[in-house]
Amino acid sequence: MRKPRFSDEQIAAILAEAAAGVPAAELCRRHGISDTTFYTWRSRRWRQDERKSGCAELRRALAEQQEQIRRLQARLEGVAGGESTGG
């Protein structure tokens, strides 16, 4: 297996620079990485952070609540529409 070119600490430092507002293109140029590598690192880091913080569960719960609201809204619109045409 090939030895990684960047350590976890170096990757974390690069991603921290990006979080501070440095453009991705500049970071890639400065550190000699491709934009694909940068965005892969960022997505991996985001997934790790998401698992640690429990965001995935919160996002699923929010999606379920939004779906319930949509169903209730459709039912209410159906009831309101039925009353106005039947009266």
XYZ file of C-alpha atoms in Angstrom:
87
model
C 0.000 0.000 0.000
C 1.253 3.451 -0.909
C 2.198 5.882 1.846
C -0.089 8.932 1.901
C 1.517 12.167 0.802
C -0.270 14.211 3.466
C -0.740 13.299 7.114
C -4.110 13.615 8.810
C -2.843 16.714 10.591
C -1.816 18.345 7.312
C -5.193 17.550 5.757
C -6.947 18.993 8.810
C -4.849 22.166 8.527
C -5.714 22.566 4.842
C -9.414 22.054 5.543
C -9.221 24.543 8.418
C -7.806 27.125 6.009
C -10.741 26.467 3.695
C -13.175 26.879 6.584
C -11.510 30.209 7.360
C -12.435 31.444 3.910
C -9.410 30.741 1.713
C -10.653 29.792 -1.786
C -10.315 26.120 -2.707
C -8.464 26.914 -5.938
C -5.805 28.839 -4.030
C -5.377 26.055 -1.469
C -5.044 23.443 -4.212
C -2.429 25.494 -6.024
C -0.474 26.289 -2.863
C -0.379 22.689 -1.601
C -0.061 20.997 -4.980
C -3.280 18.985 -4.836
C -6.080 18.587 -7.329
C -9.480 20.085 -6.679
C -10.898 16.539 -6.715
C -8.579 15.574 -3.862
C -9.558 18.663 -1.890
C -13.291 18.052 -2.278
C -12.851 14.347 -1.444
C -11.059 15.276 1.768
C -13.744 17.809 2.601
C -16.606 15.379 2.034
C -14.877 12.680 4.085
C -14.279 15.128 6.900
C -17.895 16.325 6.710
C -19.206 12.751 6.950
C -16.959 12.085 9.957
C -18.143 15.257 11.671
C -21.739 14.379 10.837
C -21.390 10.955 12.452
C -19.805 12.451 15.555
C -22.424 15.148 15.984
C -25.481 13.042 15.145
C -26.499 15.338 12.291
C -27.592 12.428 10.134
C -30.260 11.414 12.646
C -31.427 14.996 12.998
C -31.604 15.413 9.227
C -33.693 12.225 8.888
C -36.052 13.342 11.645
C -36.440 16.743 10.009
C -37.191 15.135 6.633
C -39.876 12.961 8.271
C -41.457 16.000 9.926
C -41.435 17.903 6.646
C -43.149 14.988 4.915
C -45.824 14.884 7.640
C -46.396 18.623 7.205
C -46.736 18.204 3.433
C -49.300 15.427 3.886
C -51.312 17.442 6.402
C -51.201 20.505 4.166
C -52.449 18.468 1.202
C -55.260 17.049 3.320
C -56.259 20.508 4.523
C -56.220 21.874 0.978
C -58.373 18.940 -0.113
C -60.885 19.557 2.664
C -60.948 23.301 2.009
C -61.344 22.711 -1.731
C -64.159 20.219 -1.166
C -66.143 22.618 1.039
C -65.934 25.524 -1.390
C -67.167 23.471 -4.387
C -69.854 21.592 -2.482
C -71.513 24.646 -0.889
